[in-house]
PDB file of C-alpha atoms in Angstrom:
ATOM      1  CA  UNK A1075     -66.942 120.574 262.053  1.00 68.00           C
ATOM      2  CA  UNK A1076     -67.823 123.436 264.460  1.00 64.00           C
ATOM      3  CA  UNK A1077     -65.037 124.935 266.413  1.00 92.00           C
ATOM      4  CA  UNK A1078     -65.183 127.596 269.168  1.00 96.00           C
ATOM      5  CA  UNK A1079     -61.837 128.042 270.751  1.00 96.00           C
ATOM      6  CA  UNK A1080     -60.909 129.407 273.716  1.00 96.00           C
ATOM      7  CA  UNK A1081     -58.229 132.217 274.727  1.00 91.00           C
ATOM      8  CA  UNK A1082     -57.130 130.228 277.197  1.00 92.00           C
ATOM      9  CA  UNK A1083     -57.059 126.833 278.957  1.00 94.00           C
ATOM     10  CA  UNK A1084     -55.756 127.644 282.075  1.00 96.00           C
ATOM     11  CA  UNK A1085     -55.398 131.122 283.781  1.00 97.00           C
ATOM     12  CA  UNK A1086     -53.848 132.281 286.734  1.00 97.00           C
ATOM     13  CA  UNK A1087     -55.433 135.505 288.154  1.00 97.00           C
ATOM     14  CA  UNK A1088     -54.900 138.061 291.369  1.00 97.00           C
ATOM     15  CA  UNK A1089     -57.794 139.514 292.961  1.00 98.00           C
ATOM     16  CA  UNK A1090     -59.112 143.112 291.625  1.00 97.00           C
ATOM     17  CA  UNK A1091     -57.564 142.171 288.704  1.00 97.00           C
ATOM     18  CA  UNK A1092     -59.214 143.065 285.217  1.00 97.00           C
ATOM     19  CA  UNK A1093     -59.297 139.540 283.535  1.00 97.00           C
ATOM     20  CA  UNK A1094     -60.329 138.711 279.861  1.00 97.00           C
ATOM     21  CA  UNK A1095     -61.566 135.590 278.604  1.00 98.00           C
ATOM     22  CA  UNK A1096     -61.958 135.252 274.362  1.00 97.00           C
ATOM     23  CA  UNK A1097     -63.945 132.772 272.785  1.00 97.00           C
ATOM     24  CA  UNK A1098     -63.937 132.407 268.697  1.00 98.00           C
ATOM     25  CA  UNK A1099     -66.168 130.501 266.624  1.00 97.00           C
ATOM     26  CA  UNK A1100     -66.223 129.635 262.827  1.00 95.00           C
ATOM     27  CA  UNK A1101     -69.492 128.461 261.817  1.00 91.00           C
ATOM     28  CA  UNK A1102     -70.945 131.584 261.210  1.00 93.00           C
ATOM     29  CA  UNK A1103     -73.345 130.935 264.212  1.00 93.00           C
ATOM     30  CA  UNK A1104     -76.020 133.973 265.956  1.00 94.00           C
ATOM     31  CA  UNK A1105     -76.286 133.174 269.195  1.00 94.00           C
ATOM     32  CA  UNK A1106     -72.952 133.071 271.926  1.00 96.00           C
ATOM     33  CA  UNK A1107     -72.773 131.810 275.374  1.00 96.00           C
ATOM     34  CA  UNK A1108     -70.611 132.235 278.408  1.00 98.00           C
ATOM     35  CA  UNK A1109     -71.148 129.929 281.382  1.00 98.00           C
ATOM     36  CA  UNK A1110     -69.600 128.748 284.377  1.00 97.00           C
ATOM     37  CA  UNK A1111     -69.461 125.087 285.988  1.00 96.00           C
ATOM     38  CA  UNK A1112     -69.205 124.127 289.314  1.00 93.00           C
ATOM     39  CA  UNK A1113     -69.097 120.901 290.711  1.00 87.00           C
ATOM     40  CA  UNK A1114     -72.498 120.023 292.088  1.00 83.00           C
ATOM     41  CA  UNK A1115     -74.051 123.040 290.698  1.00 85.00           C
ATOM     42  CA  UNK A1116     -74.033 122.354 286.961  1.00 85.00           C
ATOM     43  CA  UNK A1117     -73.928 125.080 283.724  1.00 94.00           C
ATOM     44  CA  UNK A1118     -74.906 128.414 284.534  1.00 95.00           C
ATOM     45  CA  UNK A1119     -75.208 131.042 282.215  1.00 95.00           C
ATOM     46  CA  UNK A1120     -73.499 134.264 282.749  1.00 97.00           C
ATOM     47  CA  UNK A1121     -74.287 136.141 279.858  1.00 97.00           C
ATOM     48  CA  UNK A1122     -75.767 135.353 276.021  1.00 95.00           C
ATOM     49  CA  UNK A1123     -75.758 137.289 272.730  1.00 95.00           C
ATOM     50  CA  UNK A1124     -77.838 136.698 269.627  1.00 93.00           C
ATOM     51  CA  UNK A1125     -76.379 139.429 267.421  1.00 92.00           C
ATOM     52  CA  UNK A1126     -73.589 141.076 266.698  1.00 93.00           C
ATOM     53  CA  UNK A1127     -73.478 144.292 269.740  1.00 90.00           C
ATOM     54  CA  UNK A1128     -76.407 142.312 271.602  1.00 92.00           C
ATOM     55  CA  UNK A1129     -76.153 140.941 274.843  1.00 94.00           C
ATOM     56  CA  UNK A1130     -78.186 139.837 277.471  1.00 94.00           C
ATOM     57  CA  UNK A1131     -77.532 138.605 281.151  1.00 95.00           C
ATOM     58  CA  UNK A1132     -78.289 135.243 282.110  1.00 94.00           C
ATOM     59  CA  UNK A1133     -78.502 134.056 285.152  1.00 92.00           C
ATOM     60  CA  UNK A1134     -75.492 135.086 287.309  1.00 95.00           C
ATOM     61  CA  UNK A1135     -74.100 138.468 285.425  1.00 97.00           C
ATOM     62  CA  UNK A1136     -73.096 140.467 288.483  1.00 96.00           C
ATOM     63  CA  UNK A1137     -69.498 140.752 288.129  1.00 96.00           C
ATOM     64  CA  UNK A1138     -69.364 140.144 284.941  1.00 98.00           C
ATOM     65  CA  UNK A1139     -69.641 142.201 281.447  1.00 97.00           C
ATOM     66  CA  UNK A1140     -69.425 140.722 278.088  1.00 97.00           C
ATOM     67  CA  UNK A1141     -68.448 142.674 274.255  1.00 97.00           C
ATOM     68  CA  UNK A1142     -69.483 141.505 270.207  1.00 97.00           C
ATOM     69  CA  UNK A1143     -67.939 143.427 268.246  1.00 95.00           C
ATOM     70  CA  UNK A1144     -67.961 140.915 265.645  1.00 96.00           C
ATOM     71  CA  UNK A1145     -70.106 137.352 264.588  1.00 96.00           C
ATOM     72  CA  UNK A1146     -67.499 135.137 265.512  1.00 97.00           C
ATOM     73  CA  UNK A1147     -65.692 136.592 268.771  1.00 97.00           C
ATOM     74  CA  UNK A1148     -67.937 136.913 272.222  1.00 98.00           C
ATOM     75  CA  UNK A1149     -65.475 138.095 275.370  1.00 97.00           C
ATOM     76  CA  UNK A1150     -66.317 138.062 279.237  1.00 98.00           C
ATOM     77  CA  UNK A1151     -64.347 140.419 280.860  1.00 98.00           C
ATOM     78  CA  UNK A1152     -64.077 140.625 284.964  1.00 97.00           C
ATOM     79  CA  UNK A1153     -63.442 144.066 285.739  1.00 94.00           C
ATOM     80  CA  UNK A1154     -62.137 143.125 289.188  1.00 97.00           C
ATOM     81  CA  UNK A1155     -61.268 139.687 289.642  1.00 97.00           C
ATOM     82  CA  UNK A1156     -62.687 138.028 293.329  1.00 97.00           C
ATOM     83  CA  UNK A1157     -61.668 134.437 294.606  1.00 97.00           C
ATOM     84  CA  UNK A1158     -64.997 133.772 294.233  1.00 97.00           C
ATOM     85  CA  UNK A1159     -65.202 134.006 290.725  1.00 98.00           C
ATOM     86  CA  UNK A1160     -62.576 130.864 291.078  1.00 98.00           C
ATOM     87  CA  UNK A1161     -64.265 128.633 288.318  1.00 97.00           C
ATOM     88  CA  UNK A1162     -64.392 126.498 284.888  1.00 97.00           C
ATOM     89  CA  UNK A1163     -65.458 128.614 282.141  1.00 98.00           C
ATOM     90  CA  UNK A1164     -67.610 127.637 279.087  1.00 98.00           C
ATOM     91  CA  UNK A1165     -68.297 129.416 276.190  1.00 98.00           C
ATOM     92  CA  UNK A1166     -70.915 127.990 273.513  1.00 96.00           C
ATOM     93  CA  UNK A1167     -72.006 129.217 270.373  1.00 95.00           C
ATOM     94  CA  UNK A1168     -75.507 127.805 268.355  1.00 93.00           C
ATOM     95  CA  UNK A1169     -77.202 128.527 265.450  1.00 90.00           C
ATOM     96  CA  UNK A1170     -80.736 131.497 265.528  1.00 85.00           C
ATOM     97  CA  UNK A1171     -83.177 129.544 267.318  1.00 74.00           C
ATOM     98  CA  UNK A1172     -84.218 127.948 270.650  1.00 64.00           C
ATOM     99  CA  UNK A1173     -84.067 124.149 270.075  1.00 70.00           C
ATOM    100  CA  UNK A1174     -80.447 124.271 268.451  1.00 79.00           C
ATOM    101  CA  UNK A1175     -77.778 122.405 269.905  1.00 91.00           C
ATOM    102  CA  UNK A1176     -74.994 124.235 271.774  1.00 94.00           C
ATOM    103  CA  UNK A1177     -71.006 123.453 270.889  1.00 95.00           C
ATOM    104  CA  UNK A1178     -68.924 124.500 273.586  1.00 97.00           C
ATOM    105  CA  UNK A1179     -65.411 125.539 273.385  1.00 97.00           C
ATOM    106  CA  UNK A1180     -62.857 123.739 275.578  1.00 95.00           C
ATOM    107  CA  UNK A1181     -63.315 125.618 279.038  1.00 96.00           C
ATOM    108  CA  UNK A1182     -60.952 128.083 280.949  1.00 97.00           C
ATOM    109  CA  UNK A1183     -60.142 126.839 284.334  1.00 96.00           C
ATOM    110  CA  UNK A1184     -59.598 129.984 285.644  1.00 97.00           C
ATOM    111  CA  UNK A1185     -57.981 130.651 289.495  1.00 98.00           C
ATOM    112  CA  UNK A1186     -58.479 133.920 291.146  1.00 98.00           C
ATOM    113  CA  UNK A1187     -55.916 134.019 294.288  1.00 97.00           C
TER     114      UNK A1187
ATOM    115  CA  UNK B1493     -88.758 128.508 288.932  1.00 73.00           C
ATOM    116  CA  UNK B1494     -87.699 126.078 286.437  1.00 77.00           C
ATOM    117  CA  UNK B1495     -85.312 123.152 287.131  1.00 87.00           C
ATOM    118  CA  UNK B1496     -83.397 120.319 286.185  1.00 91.00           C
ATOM    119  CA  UNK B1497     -82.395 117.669 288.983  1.00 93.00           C
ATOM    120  CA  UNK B1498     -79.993 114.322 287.893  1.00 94.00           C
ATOM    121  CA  UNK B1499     -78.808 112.199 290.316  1.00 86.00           C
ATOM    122  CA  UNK B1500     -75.503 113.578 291.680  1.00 81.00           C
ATOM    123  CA  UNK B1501     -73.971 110.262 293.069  1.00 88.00           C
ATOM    124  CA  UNK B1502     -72.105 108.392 290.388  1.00 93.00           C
ATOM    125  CA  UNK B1503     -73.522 105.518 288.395  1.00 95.00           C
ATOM    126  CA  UNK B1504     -71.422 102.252 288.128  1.00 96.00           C
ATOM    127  CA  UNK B1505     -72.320  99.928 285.734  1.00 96.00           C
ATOM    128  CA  UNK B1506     -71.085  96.880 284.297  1.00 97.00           C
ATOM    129  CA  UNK B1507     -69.629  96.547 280.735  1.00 97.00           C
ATOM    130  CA  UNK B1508     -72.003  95.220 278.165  1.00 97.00           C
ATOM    131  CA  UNK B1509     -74.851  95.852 280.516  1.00 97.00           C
ATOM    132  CA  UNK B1510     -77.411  98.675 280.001  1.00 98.00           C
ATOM    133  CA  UNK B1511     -77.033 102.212 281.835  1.00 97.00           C
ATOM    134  CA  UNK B1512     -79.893 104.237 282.635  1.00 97.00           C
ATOM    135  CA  UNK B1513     -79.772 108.094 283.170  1.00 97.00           C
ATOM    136  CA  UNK B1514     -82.903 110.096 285.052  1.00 97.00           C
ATOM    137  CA  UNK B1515     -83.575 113.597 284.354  1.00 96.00           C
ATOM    138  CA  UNK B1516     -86.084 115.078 286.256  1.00 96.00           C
ATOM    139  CA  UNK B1517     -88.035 118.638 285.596  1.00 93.00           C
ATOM    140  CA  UNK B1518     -89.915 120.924 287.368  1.00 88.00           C
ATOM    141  CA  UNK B1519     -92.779 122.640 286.555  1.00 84.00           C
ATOM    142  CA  UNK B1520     -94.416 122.792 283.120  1.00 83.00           C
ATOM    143  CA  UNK B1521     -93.052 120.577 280.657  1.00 84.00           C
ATOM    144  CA  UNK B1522     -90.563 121.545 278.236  1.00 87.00           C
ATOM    145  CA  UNK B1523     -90.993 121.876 274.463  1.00 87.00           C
ATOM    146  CA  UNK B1524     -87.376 119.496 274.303  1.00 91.00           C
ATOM    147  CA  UNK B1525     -85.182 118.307 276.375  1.00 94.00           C
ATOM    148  CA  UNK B1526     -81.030 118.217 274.487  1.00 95.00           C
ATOM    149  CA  UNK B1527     -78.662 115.226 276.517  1.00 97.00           C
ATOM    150  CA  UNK B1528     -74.675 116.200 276.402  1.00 98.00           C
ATOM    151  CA  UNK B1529     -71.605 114.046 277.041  1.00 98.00           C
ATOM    152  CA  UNK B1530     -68.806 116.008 278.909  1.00 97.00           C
ATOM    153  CA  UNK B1531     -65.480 114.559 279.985  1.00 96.00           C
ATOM    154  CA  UNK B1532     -63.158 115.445 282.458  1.00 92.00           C
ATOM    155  CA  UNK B1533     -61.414 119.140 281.423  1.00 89.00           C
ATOM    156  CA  UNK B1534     -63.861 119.693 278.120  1.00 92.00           C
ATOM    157  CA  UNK B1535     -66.941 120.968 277.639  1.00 95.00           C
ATOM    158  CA  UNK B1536     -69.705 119.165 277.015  1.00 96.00           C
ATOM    159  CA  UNK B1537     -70.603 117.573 273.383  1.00 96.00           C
ATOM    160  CA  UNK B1538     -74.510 117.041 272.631  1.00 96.00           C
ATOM    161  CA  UNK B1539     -75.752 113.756 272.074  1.00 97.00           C
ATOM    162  CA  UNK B1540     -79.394 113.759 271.650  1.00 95.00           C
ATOM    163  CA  UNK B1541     -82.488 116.284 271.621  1.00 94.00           C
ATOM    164  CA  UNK B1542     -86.189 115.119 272.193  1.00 94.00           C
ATOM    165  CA  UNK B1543     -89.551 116.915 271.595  1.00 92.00           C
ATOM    166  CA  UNK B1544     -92.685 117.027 274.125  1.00 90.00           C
ATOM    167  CA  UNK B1545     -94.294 115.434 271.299  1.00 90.00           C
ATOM    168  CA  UNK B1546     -91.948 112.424 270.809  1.00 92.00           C
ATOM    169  CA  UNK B1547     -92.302 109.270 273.286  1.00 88.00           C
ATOM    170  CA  UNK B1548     -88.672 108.081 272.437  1.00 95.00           C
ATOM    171  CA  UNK B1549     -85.428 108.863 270.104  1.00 96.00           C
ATOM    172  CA  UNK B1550     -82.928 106.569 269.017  1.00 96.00           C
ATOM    173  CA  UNK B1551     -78.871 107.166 267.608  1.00 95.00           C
ATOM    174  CA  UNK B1552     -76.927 103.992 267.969  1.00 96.00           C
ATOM    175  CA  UNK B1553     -76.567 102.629 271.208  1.00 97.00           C
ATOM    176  CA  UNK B1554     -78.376 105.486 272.610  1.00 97.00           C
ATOM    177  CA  UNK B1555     -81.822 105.731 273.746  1.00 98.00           C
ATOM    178  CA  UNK B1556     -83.812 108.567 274.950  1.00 98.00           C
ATOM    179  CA  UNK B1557     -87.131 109.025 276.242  1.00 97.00           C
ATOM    180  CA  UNK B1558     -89.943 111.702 277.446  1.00 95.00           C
ATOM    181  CA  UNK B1559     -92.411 111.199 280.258  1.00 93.00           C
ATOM    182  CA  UNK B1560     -94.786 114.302 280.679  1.00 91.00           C
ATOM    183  CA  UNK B1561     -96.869 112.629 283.178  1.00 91.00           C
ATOM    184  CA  UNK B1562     -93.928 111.699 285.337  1.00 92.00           C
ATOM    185  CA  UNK B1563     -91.846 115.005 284.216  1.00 92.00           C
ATOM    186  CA  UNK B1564     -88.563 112.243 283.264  1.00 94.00           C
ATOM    187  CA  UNK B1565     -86.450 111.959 280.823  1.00 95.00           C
ATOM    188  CA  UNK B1566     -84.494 108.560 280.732  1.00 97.00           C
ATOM    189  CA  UNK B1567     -81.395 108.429 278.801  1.00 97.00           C
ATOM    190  CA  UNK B1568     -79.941 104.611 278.371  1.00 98.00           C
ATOM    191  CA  UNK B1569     -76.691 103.596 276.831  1.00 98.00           C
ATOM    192  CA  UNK B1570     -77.168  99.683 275.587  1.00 97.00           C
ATOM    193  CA  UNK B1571     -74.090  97.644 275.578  1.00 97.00           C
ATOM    194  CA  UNK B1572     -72.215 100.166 277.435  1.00 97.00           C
ATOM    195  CA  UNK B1573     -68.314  99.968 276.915  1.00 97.00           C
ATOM    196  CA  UNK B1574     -65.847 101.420 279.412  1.00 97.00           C
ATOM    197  CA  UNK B1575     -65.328 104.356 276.414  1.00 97.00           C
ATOM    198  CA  UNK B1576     -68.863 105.665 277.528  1.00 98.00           C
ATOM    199  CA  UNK B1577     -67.316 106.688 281.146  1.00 98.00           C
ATOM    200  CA  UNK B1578     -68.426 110.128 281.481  1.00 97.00           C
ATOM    201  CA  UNK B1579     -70.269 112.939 282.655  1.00 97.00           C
ATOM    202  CA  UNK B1580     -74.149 113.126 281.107  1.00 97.00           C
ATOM    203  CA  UNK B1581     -75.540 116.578 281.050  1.00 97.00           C
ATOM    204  CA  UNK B1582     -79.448 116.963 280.858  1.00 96.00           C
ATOM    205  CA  UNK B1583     -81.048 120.604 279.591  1.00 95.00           C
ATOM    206  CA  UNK B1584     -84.345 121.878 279.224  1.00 93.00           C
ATOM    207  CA  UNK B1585     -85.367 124.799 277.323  1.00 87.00           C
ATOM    208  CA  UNK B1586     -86.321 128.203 278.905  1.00 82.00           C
ATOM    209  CA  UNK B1587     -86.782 131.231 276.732  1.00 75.00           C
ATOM    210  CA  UNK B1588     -84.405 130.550 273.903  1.00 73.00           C
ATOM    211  CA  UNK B1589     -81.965 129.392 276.777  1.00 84.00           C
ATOM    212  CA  UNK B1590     -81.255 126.062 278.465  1.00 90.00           C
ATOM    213  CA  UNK B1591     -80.874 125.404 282.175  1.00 92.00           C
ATOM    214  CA  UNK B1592     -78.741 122.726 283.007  1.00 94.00           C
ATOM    215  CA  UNK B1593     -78.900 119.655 284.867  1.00 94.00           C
ATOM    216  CA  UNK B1594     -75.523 119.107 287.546  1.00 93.00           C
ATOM    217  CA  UNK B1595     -75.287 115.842 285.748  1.00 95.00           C
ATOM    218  CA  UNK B1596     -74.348 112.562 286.353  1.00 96.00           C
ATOM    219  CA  UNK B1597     -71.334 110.847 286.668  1.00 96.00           C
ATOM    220  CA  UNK B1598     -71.362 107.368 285.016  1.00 97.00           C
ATOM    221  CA  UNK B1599     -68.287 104.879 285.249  1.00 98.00           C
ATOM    222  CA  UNK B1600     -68.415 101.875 282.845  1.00 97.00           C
ATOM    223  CA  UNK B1601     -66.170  99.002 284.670  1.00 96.00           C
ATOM    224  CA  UNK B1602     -64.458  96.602 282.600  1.00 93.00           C
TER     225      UNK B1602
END
């Protein structure tokens, strides 16, 4: 079975702090994802990666940067922590490929006070 | 721009009775369309992917079908058991990506 853990399940934050969330996944697969959910607004992707040292922002990157230094690890990192950035946390991992299904780590309910 | 609209008002349905999901897209049709279960505190598990090309897919009590002239997908759960209380994500594809659906919130009552 795929697994992608999370660093984290829940994380208590102040703001301008420099916050890191880890996500690791053993099946060997290309392409990483981090989103974040919000109720009523649904998955929205913050950053992806298809390679190892690759990245590319997704949809709502402003605040956020992301590292792969290897396959299996993808990290978002918020370099100063707003109340705003108050959210659930998803990282998913799939296989090269558009049509492959995503497998999502447990989520980071993260709280920025 | 590209979107994915579910009804956001939960969906109560009686047990052993059939529960129907709508997924609605914008713009031009997608080449699939993947269906995910989430519960409350996880993230979401997928369920079922269907093709522009294919009418309807089936996996056990699962059904799921593709409407390019009405821009739908339906997803229905036959039989439905209070188990299948959850959250049912909708995606489309978008260059290599997905965009999500808010999803719907369906409640199975005994």
């Amino acid at each position: 079975d795929v697994k992608v853990t999370q660093s984290s399940r829940y994380l208590v934050k102040r703001t301008g702090e420099k916050v890191f969330l880890e996500c690791v996944q053993d099946m060997d697969h290309e392409n990483m994802f981090w989103y974040r959910q919000d109720p009523g607004l649904g998955l929205r992707l913050i950053y992806f990666s298809y390679d190892v040292k690759m990245k590319e922002k997704g949809d709502i990157p402003e605040g956020y940067s992301v590292s792969r230094e290897k396959k299996e690890r993808f990290s978002l990192i918020l370099e100063s922590a707003s109340t705003n950035q108050t959210s659930m946390y998803l990282c998913a991992s799939s296989v090269a490929g558009g049509s492959n299904e995503q497998f999502f780590g447990p989520g980071t309910r993260l709280t920025v006070l | 721009s590209q979107k994915i609209e579910q009804n956001s008002e939960a969906l109560n349905i009686q047990e052993g009775k059939t529960a129907t999901l709508t997924c609605n897209y914008t713009n031009y049709s997608p080449a699939y369309l993947q269906w995910y279960r989430q519960d409350p505190g996880r993230g979401p598990v997928f369920l079922l992917l269907i093709r522009e090309n294919e009418k309807e897919k089936r996996k056990e009590r699962l059904k799921v079908t593709f409407d390019t002239t009405l821009k739908q997908s339906l997803f229905h759960i036959t039989a439905s058991q209070p188990a299948d209380s959850a959250t049912y994500l909708c995606a489309r594809d978008s260059n290599y990506q997905l965009i999500w659906g808010a999803g719907t919130k369906l409640i199975i009552k005994p």
